[in-house]
Coordinates of N, CA and C in Angstrom, one line a residue:
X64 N 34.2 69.0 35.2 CA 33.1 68.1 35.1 C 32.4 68.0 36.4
X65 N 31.3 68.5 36.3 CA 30.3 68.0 37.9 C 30.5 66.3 38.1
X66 N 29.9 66.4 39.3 CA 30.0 65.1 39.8 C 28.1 64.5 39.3
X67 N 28.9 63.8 38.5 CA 27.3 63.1 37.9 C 26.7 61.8 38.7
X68 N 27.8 61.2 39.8 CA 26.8 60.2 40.2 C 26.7 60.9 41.6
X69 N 26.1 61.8 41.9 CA 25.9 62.5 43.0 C 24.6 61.6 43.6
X70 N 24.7 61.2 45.0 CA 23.7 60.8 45.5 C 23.4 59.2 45.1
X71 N 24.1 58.9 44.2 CA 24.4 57.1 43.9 C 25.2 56.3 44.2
X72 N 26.1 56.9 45.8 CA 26.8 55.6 45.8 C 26.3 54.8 46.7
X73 N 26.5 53.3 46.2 CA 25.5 52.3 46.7 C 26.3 51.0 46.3
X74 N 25.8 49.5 46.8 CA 26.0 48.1 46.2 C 25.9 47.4 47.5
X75 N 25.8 46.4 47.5 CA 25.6 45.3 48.6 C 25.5 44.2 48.1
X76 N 24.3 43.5 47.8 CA 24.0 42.3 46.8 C 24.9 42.3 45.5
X77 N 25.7 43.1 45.0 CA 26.1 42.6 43.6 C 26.9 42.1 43.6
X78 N 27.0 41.2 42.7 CA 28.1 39.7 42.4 C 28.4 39.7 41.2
X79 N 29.3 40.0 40.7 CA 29.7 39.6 38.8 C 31.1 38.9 38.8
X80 N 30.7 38.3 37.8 CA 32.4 37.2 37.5 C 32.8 37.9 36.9
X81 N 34.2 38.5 36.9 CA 35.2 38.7 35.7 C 36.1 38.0 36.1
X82 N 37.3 37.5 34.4 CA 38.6 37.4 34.9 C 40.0 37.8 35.6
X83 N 40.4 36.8 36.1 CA 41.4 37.5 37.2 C 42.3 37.2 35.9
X84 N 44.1 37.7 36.5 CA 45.1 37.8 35.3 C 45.9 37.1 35.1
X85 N 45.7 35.7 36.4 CA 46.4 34.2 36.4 C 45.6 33.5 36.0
X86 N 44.7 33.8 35.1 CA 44.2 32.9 34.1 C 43.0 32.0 35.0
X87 N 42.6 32.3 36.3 CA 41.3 31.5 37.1 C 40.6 32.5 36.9
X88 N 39.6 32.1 37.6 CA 37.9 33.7 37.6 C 38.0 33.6 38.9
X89 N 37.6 35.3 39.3 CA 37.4 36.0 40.3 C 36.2 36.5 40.6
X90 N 35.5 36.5 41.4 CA 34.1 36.9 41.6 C 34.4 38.7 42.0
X91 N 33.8 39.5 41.6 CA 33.9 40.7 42.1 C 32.8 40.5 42.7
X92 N 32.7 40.6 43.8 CA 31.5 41.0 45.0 C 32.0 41.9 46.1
X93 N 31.6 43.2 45.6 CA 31.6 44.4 47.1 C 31.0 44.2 47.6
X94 N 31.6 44.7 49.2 CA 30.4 45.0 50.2 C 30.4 46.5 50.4
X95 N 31.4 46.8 49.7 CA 31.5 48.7 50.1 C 31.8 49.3 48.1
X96 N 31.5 50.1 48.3 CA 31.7 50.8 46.8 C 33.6 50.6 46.4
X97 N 33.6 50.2 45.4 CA 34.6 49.5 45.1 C 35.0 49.8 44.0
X98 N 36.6 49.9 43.5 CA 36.7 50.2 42.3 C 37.8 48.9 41.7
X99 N 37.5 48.6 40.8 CA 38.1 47.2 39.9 C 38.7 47.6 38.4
X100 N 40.2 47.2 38.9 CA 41.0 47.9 37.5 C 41.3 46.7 37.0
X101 N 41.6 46.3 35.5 CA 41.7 45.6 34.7 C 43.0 45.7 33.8
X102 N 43.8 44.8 33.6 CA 44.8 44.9 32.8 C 45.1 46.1 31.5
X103 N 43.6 45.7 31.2 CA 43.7 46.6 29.8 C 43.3 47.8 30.0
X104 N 43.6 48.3 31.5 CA 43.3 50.0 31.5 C 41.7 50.0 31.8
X105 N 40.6 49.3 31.5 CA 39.2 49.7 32.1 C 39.3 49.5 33.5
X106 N 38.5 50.1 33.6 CA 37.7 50.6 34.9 C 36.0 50.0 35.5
X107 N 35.7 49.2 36.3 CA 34.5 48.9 36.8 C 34.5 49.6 38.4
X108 N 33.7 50.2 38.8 CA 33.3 51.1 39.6 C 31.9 50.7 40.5
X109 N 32.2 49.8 41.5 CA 30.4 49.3 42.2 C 30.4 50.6 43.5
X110 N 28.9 51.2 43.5 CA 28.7 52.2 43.7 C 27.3 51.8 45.0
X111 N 27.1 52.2 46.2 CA 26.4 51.6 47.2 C 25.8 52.7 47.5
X112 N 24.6 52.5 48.1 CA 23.7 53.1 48.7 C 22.1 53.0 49.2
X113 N 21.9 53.2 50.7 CA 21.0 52.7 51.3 C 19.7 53.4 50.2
X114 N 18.7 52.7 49.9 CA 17.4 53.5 49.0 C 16.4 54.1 49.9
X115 N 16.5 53.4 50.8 CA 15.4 53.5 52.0 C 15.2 55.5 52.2
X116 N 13.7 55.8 52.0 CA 13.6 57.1 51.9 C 13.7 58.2 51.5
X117 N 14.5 57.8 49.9 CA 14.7 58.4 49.2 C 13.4 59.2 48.6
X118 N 13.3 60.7 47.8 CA 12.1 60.8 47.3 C 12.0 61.0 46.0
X119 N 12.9 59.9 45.0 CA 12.4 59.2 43.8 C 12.3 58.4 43.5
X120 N 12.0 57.5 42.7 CA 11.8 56.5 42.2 C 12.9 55.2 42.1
X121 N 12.6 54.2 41.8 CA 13.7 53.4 41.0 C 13.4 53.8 39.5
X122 N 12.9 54.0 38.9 CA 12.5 54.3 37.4 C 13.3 55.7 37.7
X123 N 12.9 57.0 38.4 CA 13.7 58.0 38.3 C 14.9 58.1 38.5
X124 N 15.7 56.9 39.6 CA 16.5 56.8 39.5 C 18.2 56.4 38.1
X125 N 17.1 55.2 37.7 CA 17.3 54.8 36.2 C 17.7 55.7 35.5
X126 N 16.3 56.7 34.9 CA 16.6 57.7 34.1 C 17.8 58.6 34.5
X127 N 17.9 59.0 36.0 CA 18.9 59.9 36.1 C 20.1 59.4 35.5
X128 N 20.8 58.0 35.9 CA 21.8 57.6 35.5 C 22.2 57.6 34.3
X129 N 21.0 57.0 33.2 CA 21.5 56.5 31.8 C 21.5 58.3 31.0
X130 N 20.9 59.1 31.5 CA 20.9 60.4 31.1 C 22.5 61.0 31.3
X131 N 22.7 60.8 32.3 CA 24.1 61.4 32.9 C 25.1 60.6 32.1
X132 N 24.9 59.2 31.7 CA 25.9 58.1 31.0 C 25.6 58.7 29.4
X133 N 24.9 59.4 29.0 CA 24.8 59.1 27.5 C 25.3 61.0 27.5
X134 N 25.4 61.7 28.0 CA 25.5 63.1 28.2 C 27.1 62.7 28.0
X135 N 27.7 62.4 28.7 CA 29.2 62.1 29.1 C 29.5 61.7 27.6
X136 N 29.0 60.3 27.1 CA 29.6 59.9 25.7 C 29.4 60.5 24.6
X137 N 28.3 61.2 24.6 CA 28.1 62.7 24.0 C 29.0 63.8 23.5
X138 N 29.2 64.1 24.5 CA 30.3 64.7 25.2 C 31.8 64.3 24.6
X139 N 31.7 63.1 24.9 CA 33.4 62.7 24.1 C 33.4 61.8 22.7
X140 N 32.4 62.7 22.2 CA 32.6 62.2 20.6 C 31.7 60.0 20.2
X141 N 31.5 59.6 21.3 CA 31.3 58.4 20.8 C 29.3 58.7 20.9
X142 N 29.2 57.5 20.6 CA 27.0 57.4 20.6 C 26.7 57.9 21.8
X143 N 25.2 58.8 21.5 CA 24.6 58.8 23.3 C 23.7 57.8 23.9
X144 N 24.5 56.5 24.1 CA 23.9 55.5 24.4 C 24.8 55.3 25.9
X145 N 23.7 54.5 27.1 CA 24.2 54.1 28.3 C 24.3 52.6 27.9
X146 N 24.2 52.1 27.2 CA 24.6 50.4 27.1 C 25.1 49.9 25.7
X147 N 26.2 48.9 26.4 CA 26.8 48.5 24.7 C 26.1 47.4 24.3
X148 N 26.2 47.1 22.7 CA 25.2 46.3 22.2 C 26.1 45.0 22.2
X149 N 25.1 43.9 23.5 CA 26.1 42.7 23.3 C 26.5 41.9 22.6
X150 N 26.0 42.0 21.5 CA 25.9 41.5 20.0 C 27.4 41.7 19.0
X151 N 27.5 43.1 19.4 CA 28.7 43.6 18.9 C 30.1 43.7 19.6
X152 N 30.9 42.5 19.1 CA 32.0 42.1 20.0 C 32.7 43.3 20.1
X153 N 33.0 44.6 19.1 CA 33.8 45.7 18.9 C 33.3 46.9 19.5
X154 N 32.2 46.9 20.2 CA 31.6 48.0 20.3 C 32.1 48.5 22.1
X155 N 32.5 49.7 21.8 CA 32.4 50.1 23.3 C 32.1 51.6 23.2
X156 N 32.1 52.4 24.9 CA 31.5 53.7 25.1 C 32.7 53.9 26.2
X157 N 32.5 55.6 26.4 CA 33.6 55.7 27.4 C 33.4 55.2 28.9
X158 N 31.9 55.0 28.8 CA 31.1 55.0 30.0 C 30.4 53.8 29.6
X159 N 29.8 53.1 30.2 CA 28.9 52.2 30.1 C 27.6 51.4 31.4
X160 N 26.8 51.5 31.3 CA 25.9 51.1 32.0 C 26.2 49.4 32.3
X161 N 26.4 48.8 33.4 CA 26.4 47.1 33.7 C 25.5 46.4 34.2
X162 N 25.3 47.6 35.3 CA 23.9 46.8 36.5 C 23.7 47.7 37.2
X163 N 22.2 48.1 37.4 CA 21.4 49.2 37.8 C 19.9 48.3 38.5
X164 N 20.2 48.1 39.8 CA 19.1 47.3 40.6 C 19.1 47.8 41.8
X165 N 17.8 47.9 42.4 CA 17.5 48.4 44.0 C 16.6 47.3 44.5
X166 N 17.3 46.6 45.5 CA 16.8 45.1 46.2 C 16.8 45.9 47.3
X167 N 16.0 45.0 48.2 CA 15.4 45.2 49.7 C 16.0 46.7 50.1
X168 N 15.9 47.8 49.5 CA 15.8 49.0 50.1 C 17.1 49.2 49.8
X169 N 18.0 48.8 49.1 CA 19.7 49.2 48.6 C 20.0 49.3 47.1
X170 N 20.2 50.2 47.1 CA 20.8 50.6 45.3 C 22.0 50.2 45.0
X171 N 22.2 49.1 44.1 CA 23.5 48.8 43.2 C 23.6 49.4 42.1
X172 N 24.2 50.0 41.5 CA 25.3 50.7 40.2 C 26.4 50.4 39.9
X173 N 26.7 49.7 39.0 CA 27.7 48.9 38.3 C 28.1 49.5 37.1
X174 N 29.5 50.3 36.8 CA 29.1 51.3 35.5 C 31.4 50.9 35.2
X175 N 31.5 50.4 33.9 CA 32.0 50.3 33.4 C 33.0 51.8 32.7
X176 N 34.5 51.8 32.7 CA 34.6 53.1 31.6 C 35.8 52.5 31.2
X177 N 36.0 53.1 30.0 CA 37.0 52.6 29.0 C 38.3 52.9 29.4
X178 N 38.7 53.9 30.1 CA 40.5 54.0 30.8 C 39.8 54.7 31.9
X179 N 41.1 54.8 32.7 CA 41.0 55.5 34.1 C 40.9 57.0 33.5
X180 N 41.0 57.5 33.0 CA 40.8 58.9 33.2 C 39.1 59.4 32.7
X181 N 38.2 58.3 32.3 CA 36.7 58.6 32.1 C 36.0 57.9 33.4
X182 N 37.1 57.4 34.2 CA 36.5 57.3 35.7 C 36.3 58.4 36.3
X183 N 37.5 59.3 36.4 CA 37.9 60.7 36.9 C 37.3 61.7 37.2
X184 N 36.8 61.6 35.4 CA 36.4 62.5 35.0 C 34.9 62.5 35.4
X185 N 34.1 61.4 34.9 CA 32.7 61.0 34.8 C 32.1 61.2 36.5
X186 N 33.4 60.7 37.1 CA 32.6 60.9 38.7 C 32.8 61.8 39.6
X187 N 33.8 62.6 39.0 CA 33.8 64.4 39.3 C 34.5 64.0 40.7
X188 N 34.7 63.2 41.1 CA 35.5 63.7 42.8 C 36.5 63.9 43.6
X189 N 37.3 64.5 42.1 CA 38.5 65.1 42.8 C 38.3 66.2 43.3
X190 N 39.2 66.4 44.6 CA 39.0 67.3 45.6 C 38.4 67.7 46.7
X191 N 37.3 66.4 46.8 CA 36.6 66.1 47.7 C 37.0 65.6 49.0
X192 N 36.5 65.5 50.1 CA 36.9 64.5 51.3 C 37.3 63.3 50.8
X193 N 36.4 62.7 50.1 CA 36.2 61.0 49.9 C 37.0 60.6 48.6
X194 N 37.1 61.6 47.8 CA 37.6 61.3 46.7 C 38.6 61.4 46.3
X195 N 38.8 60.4 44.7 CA 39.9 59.7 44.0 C 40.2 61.1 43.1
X196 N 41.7 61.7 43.6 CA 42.2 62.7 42.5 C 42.9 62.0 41.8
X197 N 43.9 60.8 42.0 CA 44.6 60.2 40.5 C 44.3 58.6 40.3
X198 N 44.2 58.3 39.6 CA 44.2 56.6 39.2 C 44.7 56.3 38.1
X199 N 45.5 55.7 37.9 CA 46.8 55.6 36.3 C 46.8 53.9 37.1
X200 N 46.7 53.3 35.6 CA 47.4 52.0 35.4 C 48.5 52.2 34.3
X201 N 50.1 51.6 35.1 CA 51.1 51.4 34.3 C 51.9 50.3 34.4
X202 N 53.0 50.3 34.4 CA 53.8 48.8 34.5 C 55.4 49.3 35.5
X203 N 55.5 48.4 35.9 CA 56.3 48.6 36.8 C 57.6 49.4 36.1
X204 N 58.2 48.7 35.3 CA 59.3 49.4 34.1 C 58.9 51.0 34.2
X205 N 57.8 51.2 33.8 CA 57.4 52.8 33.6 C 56.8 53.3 34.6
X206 N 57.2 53.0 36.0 CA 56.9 53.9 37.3 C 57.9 54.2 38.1
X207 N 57.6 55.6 38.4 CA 58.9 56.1 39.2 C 58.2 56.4 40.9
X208 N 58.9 55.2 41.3 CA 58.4 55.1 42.8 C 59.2 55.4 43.6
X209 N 58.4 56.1 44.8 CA 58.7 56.3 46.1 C 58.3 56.0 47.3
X210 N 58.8 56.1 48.2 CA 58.3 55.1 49.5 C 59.1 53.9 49.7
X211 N 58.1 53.9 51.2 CA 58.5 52.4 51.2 C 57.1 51.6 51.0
X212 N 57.7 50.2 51.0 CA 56.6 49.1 50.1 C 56.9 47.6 51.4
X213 N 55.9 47.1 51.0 CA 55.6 45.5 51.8 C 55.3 44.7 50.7
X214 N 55.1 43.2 50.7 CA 54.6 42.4 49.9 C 53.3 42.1 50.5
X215 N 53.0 41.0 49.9 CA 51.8 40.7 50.3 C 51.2 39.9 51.5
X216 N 52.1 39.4 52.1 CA 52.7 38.9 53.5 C 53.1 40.1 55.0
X217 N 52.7 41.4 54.2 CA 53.1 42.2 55.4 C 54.7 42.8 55.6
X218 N 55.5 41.8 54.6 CA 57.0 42.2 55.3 C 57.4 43.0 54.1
X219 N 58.1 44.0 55.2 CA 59.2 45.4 54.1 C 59.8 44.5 53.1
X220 N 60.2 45.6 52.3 CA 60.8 45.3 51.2 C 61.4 45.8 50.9
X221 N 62.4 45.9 49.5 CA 63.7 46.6 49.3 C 62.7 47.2 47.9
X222 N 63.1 48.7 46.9 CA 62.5 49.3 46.1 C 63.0 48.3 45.1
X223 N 64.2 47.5 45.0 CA 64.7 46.5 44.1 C 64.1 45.7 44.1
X224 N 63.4 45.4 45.2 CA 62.9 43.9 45.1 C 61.3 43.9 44.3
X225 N 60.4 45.5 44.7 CA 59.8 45.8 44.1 C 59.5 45.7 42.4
X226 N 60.8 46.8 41.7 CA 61.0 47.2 40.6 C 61.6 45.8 39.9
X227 N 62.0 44.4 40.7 CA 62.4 43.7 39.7 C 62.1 43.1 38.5
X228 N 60.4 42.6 38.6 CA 59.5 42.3 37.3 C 59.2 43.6 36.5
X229 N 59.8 43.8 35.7 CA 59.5 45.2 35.1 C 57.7 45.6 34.3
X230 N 57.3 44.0 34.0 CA 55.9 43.6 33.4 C 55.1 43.8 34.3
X231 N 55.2 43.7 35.4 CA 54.1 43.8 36.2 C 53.2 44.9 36.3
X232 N 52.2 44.5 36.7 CA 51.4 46.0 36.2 C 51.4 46.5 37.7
X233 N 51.0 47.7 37.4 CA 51.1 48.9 39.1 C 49.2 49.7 38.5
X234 N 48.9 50.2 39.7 CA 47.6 50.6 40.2 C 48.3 52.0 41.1
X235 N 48.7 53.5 40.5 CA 48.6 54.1 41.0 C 47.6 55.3 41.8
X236 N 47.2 55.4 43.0 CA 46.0 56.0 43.1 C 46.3 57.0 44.4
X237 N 45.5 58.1 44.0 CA 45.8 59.2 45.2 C 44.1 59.2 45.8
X238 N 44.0 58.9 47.1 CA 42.6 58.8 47.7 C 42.1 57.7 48.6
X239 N 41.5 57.7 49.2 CA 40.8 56.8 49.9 C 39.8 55.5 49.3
X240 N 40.3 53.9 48.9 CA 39.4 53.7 47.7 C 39.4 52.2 49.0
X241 N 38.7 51.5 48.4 CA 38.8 50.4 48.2 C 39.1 49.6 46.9
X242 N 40.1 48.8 46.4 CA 40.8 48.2 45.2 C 40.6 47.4 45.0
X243 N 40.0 47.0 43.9 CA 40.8 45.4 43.6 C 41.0 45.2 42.1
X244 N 42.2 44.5 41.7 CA 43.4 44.0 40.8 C 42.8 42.9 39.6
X245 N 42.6 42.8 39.0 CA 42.9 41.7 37.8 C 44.1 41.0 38.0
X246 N 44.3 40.3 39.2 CA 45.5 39.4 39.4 C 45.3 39.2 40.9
X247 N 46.9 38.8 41.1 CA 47.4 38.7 42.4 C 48.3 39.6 43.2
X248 N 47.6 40.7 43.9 CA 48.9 41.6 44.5 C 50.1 40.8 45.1
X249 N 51.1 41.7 44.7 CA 52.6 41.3 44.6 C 53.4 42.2 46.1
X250 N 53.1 43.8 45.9 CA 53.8 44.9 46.7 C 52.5 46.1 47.0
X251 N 52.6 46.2 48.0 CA 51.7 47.7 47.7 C 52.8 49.0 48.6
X252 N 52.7 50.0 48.5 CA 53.4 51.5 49.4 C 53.2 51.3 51.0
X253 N 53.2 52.3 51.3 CA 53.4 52.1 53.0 C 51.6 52.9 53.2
X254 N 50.9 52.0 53.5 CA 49.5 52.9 54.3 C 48.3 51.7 53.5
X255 N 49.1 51.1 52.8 CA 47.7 50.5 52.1 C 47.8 49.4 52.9
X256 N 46.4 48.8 53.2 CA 45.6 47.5 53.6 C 45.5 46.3 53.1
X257 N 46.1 45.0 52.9 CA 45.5 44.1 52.1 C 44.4 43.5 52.5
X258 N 43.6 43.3 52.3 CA 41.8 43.1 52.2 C 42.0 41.3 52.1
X259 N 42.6 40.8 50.6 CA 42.4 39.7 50.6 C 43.7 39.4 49.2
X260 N 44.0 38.3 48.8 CA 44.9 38.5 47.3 C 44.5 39.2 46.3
X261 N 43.0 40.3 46.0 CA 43.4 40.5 44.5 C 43.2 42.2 45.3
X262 N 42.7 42.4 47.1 CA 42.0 43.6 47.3 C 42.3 44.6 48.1
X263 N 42.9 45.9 47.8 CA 43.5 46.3 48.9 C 42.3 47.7 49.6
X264 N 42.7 48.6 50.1 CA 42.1 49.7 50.8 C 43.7 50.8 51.1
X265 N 43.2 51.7 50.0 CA 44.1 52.6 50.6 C 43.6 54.1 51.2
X266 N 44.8 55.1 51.4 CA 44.2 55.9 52.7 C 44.2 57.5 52.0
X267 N 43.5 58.1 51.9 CA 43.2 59.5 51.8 C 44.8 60.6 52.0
X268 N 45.0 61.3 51.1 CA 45.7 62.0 51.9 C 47.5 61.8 51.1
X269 N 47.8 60.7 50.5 CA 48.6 59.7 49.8 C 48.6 59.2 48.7
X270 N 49.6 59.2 47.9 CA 49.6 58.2 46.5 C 50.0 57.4 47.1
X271 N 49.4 56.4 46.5 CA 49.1 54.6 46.9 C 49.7 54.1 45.3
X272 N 50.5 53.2 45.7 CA 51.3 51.9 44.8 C 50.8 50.6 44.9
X273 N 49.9 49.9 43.7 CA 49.5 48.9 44.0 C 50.0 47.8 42.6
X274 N 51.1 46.9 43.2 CA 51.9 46.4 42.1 C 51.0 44.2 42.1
X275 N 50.4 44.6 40.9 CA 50.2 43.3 40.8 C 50.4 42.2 39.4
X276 N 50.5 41.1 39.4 CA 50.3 40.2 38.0 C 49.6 38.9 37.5

């Protein structure tokens, strides 16, 4: 699969509420292109980039996206549509269009996908310098981990102390991302960053373990 958001990563200004997984709201606000995994396996993906002297449009820009979003669902059997109809509580796409805005000279892209592997796929960049070759959400019970791990306080930890909650969900990723959780990180592997409670940054090069609930 080419890399279809070629030349769109971008965000600054974008702010959207979703739910966190202790039952309070969490504001998703990047300042860097960001990826936000969700309990139920979706995927939200904020994507940044300076606009300034680009030589198309915001309208061209638009079309490129929703063309590239309706190609893809095309493509895997559902409507060639970039937006779901909010009307329809049941309706989804593999991909989806959320927020597509260019303020004071910066492009936000906000694009929604139904499991991690239509993130993968849709944004083509495995193999790259910068890019995410694995992303699996599973549960602690069903991960076979290695390494060593910290909590969320910084201090080592024992793989038992990790593996104890077997429910907990895990965020496995190979790549350089910035993260964040539908909860509260619990553990993450040896090399990842905690950012803040729901947000970490891991490092290129490594599978990254990010255990949260």
């Amino acid at each position: 699969m080419k890399k279809r958001t070629a030349g769109l990563m971008m965000a600054a200004a974008l702010a959207v509420t979703v739910l966190a997984g202790c039952g309070g709201k969490v504001k998703f606000e990047p300042k860097v292109s960001s990826i936000y995994v969700k309990k139920d396996g979706t995927v939200v993906s904020a994507d940044i980039e300076d606009f300034v002297g680009n030589n198309y449009s915001e309208a061209e820009l638009k079309t490129y996206v929703e063309d590239a979003v309706k190609e893809y669902n095309s493509e895997h059997g559902a409507a060639a549509e970039a937006y779901v109809d909010e009307e329809d509580k049941d309706a989804s796409l593999p991909v989806q269009i959320e927020s597509l805005t260019v303020e004071e000279g910066v492009a936000s892209l906000l694009l929604e996908y139904e499991k991690c592997g239509d993130y993968l796929e849709f944004t083509g960049t495995a193999g790259t310098e910068k890019g995410v070759d694995r992303l699996e959400l599973s549960t602690v019970g069903e991960t076979d981990f290695s390494g060593n791990f910290q909590n969320a306080k910084g201090e080592d930890v024992t793989l038992e102390g990790v593996t104890k909650k077997e429910k907990n969900s895990v965020v496995i990723i190979e790549g350089a991302a910035t993260i964040q959780v539908e909860g509260n990180v619990q553990y993450v592997s040896a090399g990842v960053s905690l950012v803040d409670k729901h947000t970490v940054a891991t490092q290129a090069g490594s599978v990254s373990y990010i255990v949260f609930k």
